CSV table of C-alpha atoms in Angstrom, one decimal:
chain,number,residue,atom,x,y,z
A,56,UNK,CA,153.3,62.3,173.2
A,57,UNK,CA,154.4,58.7,172.8
A,58,UNK,CA,155.3,57.9,169.2
A,59,UNK,CA,152.6,55.3,168.8
A,60,UNK,CA,150.0,57.8,169.8
A,61,UNK,CA,151.1,60.1,167.0
A,62,UNK,CA,149.7,57.5,164.5
A,63,UNK,CA,146.3,57.5,166.1
A,64,UNK,CA,143.3,59.1,164.4
A,65,UNK,CA,140.6,58.7,167.1
A,66,UNK,CA,137.8,61.2,166.5
A,67,UNK,CA,139.0,62.2,163.0
A,68,UNK,CA,136.9,61.8,159.9
A,69,UNK,CA,138.5,60.9,156.5
A,70,UNK,CA,137.0,61.0,153.0
A,71,UNK,CA,138.6,58.6,150.6
A,72,UNK,CA,137.8,58.6,146.9
A,73,UNK,CA,138.4,55.6,144.7
A,74,UNK,CA,138.1,53.5,147.9
A,75,UNK,CA,136.2,50.5,146.5
A,76,UNK,CA,139.4,48.6,145.6
A,77,UNK,CA,143.2,48.7,145.4
A,78,UNK,CA,145.1,51.5,147.0
A,79,UNK,CA,142.0,53.4,148.1
A,80,UNK,CA,140.5,50.4,149.9
A,81,UNK,CA,143.8,49.6,151.6
A,82,UNK,CA,144.0,53.3,152.8
A,83,UNK,CA,140.4,53.0,154.1
A,84,UNK,CA,141.3,50.0,156.2
A,85,UNK,CA,144.5,51.6,157.5
A,86,UNK,CA,142.9,54.9,158.6
A,87,UNK,CA,139.9,53.0,160.1
A,88,UNK,CA,142.2,50.7,162.1
A,89,UNK,CA,143.9,53.9,163.4
A,90,UNK,CA,140.6,55.0,164.8
A,91,UNK,CA,139.2,57.3,162.1
A,92,UNK,CA,135.6,57.6,160.8
A,93,UNK,CA,136.0,56.6,157.2
A,94,UNK,CA,133.8,57.7,154.3
A,95,UNK,CA,134.2,55.2,151.5
A,96,UNK,CA,133.5,56.7,148.1
A,97,UNK,CA,133.6,55.5,144.6
A,98,UNK,CA,131.3,55.5,141.6
A,99,UNK,CA,129.2,52.4,142.4
A,100,UNK,CA,127.1,52.1,145.5
A,101,UNK,CA,127.3,48.3,145.6
A,102,UNK,CA,131.1,48.5,145.6
A,103,UNK,CA,131.4,51.0,148.5
A,104,UNK,CA,128.7,49.2,150.4
A,105,UNK,CA,130.9,46.1,150.5
A,106,UNK,CA,134.0,48.0,151.7
A,107,UNK,CA,132.0,49.8,154.4
A,108,UNK,CA,130.5,46.5,155.5
A,109,UNK,CA,134.0,45.0,155.9
A,110,UNK,CA,135.1,48.0,158.0
A,111,UNK,CA,132.1,48.0,160.2
A,112,UNK,CA,131.2,50.8,162.6
A,113,UNK,CA,132.6,54.3,162.0
A,114,UNK,CA,132.3,53.9,158.2
A,115,UNK,CA,129.9,55.4,155.6
A,116,UNK,CA,129.5,54.4,152.0
A,117,UNK,CA,128.8,57.2,149.6
A,118,UNK,CA,128.7,56.7,145.8
A,119,UNK,CA,130.1,59.7,144.0
A,120,UNK,CA,131.8,60.3,140.6
A,121,UNK,CA,135.0,62.2,141.3
A,122,UNK,CA,134.6,64.0,138.0
A,123,UNK,CA,131.2,65.4,138.8
A,124,UNK,CA,131.1,68.5,141.1
A,125,UNK,CA,127.5,68.0,142.2
A,126,UNK,CA,128.2,64.5,143.4
A,127,UNK,CA,131.2,65.7,145.3
A,128,UNK,CA,129.0,68.3,147.1
A,129,UNK,CA,126.7,65.5,148.0
A,130,UNK,CA,129.7,63.6,149.4
A,131,UNK,CA,130.7,66.5,151.6
A,132,UNK,CA,127.1,67.0,152.8
A,133,UNK,CA,126.6,63.3,153.6
A,134,UNK,CA,129.9,63.3,155.5
A,135,UNK,CA,129.0,66.3,157.6
A,136,UNK,CA,125.6,64.9,158.3
A,137,UNK,CA,127.0,61.6,159.6
A,138,UNK,CA,130.2,62.7,161.4
A,139,UNK,CA,129.9,66.5,161.9
A,140,UNK,CA,133.3,67.4,160.4
A,141,UNK,CA,136.1,66.6,158.0
A,142,UNK,CA,139.7,66.2,158.9
A,143,UNK,CA,141.3,64.1,156.1
A,144,UNK,CA,140.8,64.0,152.4
A,145,UNK,CA,142.5,61.3,150.3
A,146,UNK,CA,142.1,61.9,146.6
A,147,UNK,CA,142.7,58.4,145.1
A,148,UNK,CA,140.1,58.2,142.3
A,149,UNK,CA,141.8,58.1,138.9
A,150,UNK,CA,140.9,57.6,135.3
A,151,UNK,CA,142.9,56.4,132.3
A,152,UNK,CA,140.7,55.2,129.4
A,153,UNK,CA,143.6,55.1,126.9
A,154,UNK,CA,146.9,53.3,126.6
A,155,UNK,CA,149.2,54.1,123.7
A,156,UNK,CA,150.9,56.9,121.8
A,157,UNK,CA,149.8,60.3,123.1
A,158,UNK,CA,148.7,61.5,119.7
A,159,UNK,CA,145.9,58.8,119.8
A,160,UNK,CA,144.3,60.5,122.8
A,161,UNK,CA,141.0,61.9,121.7
A,162,UNK,CA,139.3,64.9,123.2
A,163,UNK,CA,136.8,62.9,125.2
A,164,UNK,CA,139.5,60.8,126.8
A,165,UNK,CA,141.7,63.9,127.6
A,166,UNK,CA,138.7,65.6,129.3
A,167,UNK,CA,137.8,62.5,131.3
A,168,UNK,CA,141.4,62.1,132.6
A,169,UNK,CA,141.7,65.7,133.6
A,170,UNK,CA,138.2,65.9,135.1
A,171,UNK,CA,138.8,62.9,137.4
A,172,UNK,CA,142.5,63.2,138.1
A,173,UNK,CA,142.9,67.0,138.5
A,174,UNK,CA,139.6,68.9,138.6
A,175,UNK,CA,138.0,66.3,140.9
A,176,UNK,CA,140.6,66.6,143.7
A,177,UNK,CA,140.6,70.4,143.4
A,178,UNK,CA,136.8,70.6,143.6
A,179,UNK,CA,136.6,68.2,146.6
A,180,UNK,CA,139.3,70.0,148.5
A,181,UNK,CA,137.8,73.4,147.7
A,182,UNK,CA,134.4,72.3,149.0
A,183,UNK,CA,136.0,70.7,152.1
A,184,UNK,CA,138.3,73.6,152.9
A,185,UNK,CA,136.0,75.5,155.3
A,186,UNK,CA,135.6,72.3,157.4
A,187,UNK,CA,139.3,71.3,157.2
A,188,UNK,CA,140.5,74.6,158.4
A,189,UNK,CA,138.1,74.6,161.3
A,190,UNK,CA,140.5,72.3,163.2
A,191,UNK,CA,143.4,71.9,160.8
A,192,UNK,CA,143.4,69.1,158.3
A,193,UNK,CA,145.4,66.8,156.0
A,194,UNK,CA,145.0,66.5,152.3
A,195,UNK,CA,146.6,63.5,150.7
A,196,UNK,CA,146.6,63.3,146.9
A,197,UNK,CA,147.6,60.1,145.2
A,198,UNK,CA,149.6,60.9,142.1
A,199,UNK,CA,152.0,58.5,140.3
A,200,UNK,CA,155.7,58.2,139.3
A,201,UNK,CA,154.3,59.2,135.9
A,202,UNK,CA,153.8,62.6,137.3
A,203,UNK,CA,157.6,62.8,138.0
A,204,UNK,CA,158.7,61.2,134.8
A,205,UNK,CA,156.3,60.5,131.9
A,206,UNK,CA,155.5,56.9,131.5
A,207,UNK,CA,155.5,55.1,128.2
A,208,UNK,CA,152.1,54.9,126.5
A,209,UNK,CA,150.5,56.8,129.4
A,210,UNK,CA,151.1,60.3,128.1
A,211,UNK,CA,148.0,62.4,129.2
A,212,UNK,CA,147.7,60.3,132.3
A,213,UNK,CA,151.2,61.3,133.2
A,214,UNK,CA,150.4,65.0,132.4
A,215,UNK,CA,147.4,64.8,134.8
A,216,UNK,CA,149.5,63.3,137.6
A,217,UNK,CA,152.1,66.0,137.1
A,218,UNK,CA,149.4,68.6,137.4
A,219,UNK,CA,148.1,67.0,140.6
A,220,UNK,CA,151.6,67.3,142.1
A,221,UNK,CA,151.7,71.0,141.3
A,222,UNK,CA,148.1,71.4,142.6
A,223,UNK,CA,149.2,69.8,145.9
A,224,UNK,CA,152.0,72.3,146.3
A,225,UNK,CA,149.7,75.2,145.6
A,226,UNK,CA,147.3,73.9,148.3
A,227,UNK,CA,150.2,73.5,150.8
A,228,UNK,CA,151.4,77.0,150.2
A,229,UNK,CA,148.1,78.8,150.2
A,230,UNK,CA,146.2,76.8,152.9
A,231,UNK,CA,149.1,76.2,155.3
A,232,UNK,CA,148.4,79.4,157.2
A,233,UNK,CA,144.9,78.1,157.8
A,234,UNK,CA,146.3,75.0,159.4
A,235,UNK,CA,145.7,72.7,156.4
A,236,UNK,CA,148.5,70.4,155.2
A,237,UNK,CA,148.7,68.9,151.7
A,238,UNK,CA,151.0,66.2,150.5
A,239,UNK,CA,151.2,63.9,147.6
A,240,UNK,CA,152.1,60.2,147.2
A,241,UNK,CA,153.5,58.9,143.9
A,242,UNK,CA,153.2,55.1,143.8
A,243,UNK,CA,155.2,53.1,141.3
A,244,UNK,CA,154.2,49.7,140.0
A,245,UNK,CA,151.7,48.5,142.6
A,246,UNK,CA,149.7,45.3,142.2
A,247,UNK,CA,146.2,46.6,141.6
A,248,UNK,CA,143.4,46.0,139.0
A,249,UNK,CA,144.1,49.5,137.7
A,250,UNK,CA,147.7,48.7,136.8
A,251,UNK,CA,147.1,45.1,135.7
A,252,UNK,CA,147.9,45.9,132.1
A,253,UNK,CA,151.5,46.6,133.3
A,254,UNK,CA,152.3,43.9,135.8
A,255,UNK,CA,150.4,41.1,133.9
A,256,UNK,CA,152.4,41.8,130.7
A,257,UNK,CA,155.6,39.7,131.1
A,258,UNK,CA,157.6,41.9,128.7
A,259,UNK,CA,156.7,45.2,130.5
A,260,UNK,CA,157.1,43.7,133.9
A,261,UNK,CA,160.6,42.4,133.1
A,262,UNK,CA,161.6,45.8,131.7
A,263,UNK,CA,160.2,47.6,134.8
A,264,UNK,CA,161.7,45.3,137.4
A,265,UNK,CA,165.1,45.6,135.8
A,266,UNK,CA,165.1,49.3,136.6
A,267,UNK,CA,164.2,48.9,140.3
A,268,UNK,CA,166.7,48.8,143.2
A,269,UNK,CA,163.9,46.8,144.9
A,270,UNK,CA,163.0,44.5,141.9
A,271,UNK,CA,159.5,43.5,142.8
A,272,UNK,CA,155.9,44.8,142.4
A,273,UNK,CA,154.7,46.9,145.4
A,274,UNK,CA,151.6,46.2,147.5
A,275,UNK,CA,148.7,48.4,148.4
A,276,UNK,CA,149.5,48.1,152.1
A,277,UNK,CA,152.9,49.7,151.5
A,278,UNK,CA,151.2,52.8,150.0
A,279,UNK,CA,148.5,52.7,152.8
A,280,UNK,CA,151.2,52.9,155.5
A,281,UNK,CA,152.6,56.1,153.9
A,282,UNK,CA,149.1,57.5,153.7
A,283,UNK,CA,148.6,56.8,157.4
A,284,UNK,CA,151.7,58.7,158.3
A,285,UNK,CA,150.6,61.7,156.3
A,286,UNK,CA,147.1,61.7,157.8
A,287,UNK,CA,148.3,61.4,161.4
A,288,UNK,CA,149.8,63.9,163.9
A,289,UNK,CA,153.2,62.2,163.3
A,290,UNK,CA,153.5,64.2,160.1
A,291,UNK,CA,152.3,67.5,161.6
A,292,UNK,CA,155.3,69.5,160.2
A,293,UNK,CA,155.1,67.9,156.7
A,294,UNK,CA,153.3,69.8,153.9
A,295,UNK,CA,154.0,70.2,150.2
A,296,UNK,CA,155.9,67.0,150.2
A,297,UNK,CA,156.2,64.6,147.3
A,298,UNK,CA,156.6,61.0,148.6
A,299,UNK,CA,157.4,58.0,146.4
A,300,UNK,CA,156.5,54.4,147.0
A,301,UNK,CA,158.1,53.0,143.9
A,302,UNK,CA,160.8,50.5,144.8
A,303,UNK,CA,163.4,53.2,143.9
A,304,UNK,CA,162.2,53.7,140.3
A,305,UNK,CA,162.8,57.5,140.5
A,306,UNK,CA,166.3,57.2,142.1
């Protein structure tokens, strides 16, 4: 197969959570351009409608809260109804309602972080598994460099992202014999609304860039390119992998 054909997703169907903006939206565009049917999901219907409208044909907007299992079941059902199968899951939705010392994280915030960042990806993949294994499938979980090395003032968020890395490896080991691959991407400082508190703070930005071999803020497209590789046949022998897009932060 020509190498360019190994990056094509014609006839494949992808569900992307947290796809209304930032990294998720960029991944939606990348997979759609490669030929996939793309289910755009996030909490607000208006937001996913806008992304799906920009994508055009072969897209479906479905509002769903990644922290609520009943809404994830609806997401699966709507996808099957529209496209007849599921081939790719991208768990990009994330929550982090607190920023500061870990001891200041209250129970409600801890639960929200874990529900969206860990339990949500597990539940969506568990529900999708019978359909993924029907023809093989690719799970791509979006973690963070904080999952590899705890980030300052982002304690429980870092814990949740470390758990997501471990969950990905469990999926890879247990579901590989069924033809399902699972890999995880750990972005560093990427210019998104979610990370604005970091890159918009001159002091934090200067400190962060000083640690990078590539001293600049990353783009969402640079993460989306890696996601396309992991979704496509080109990465057919890759599972359980932890891939960074961090400018060398973790070197």
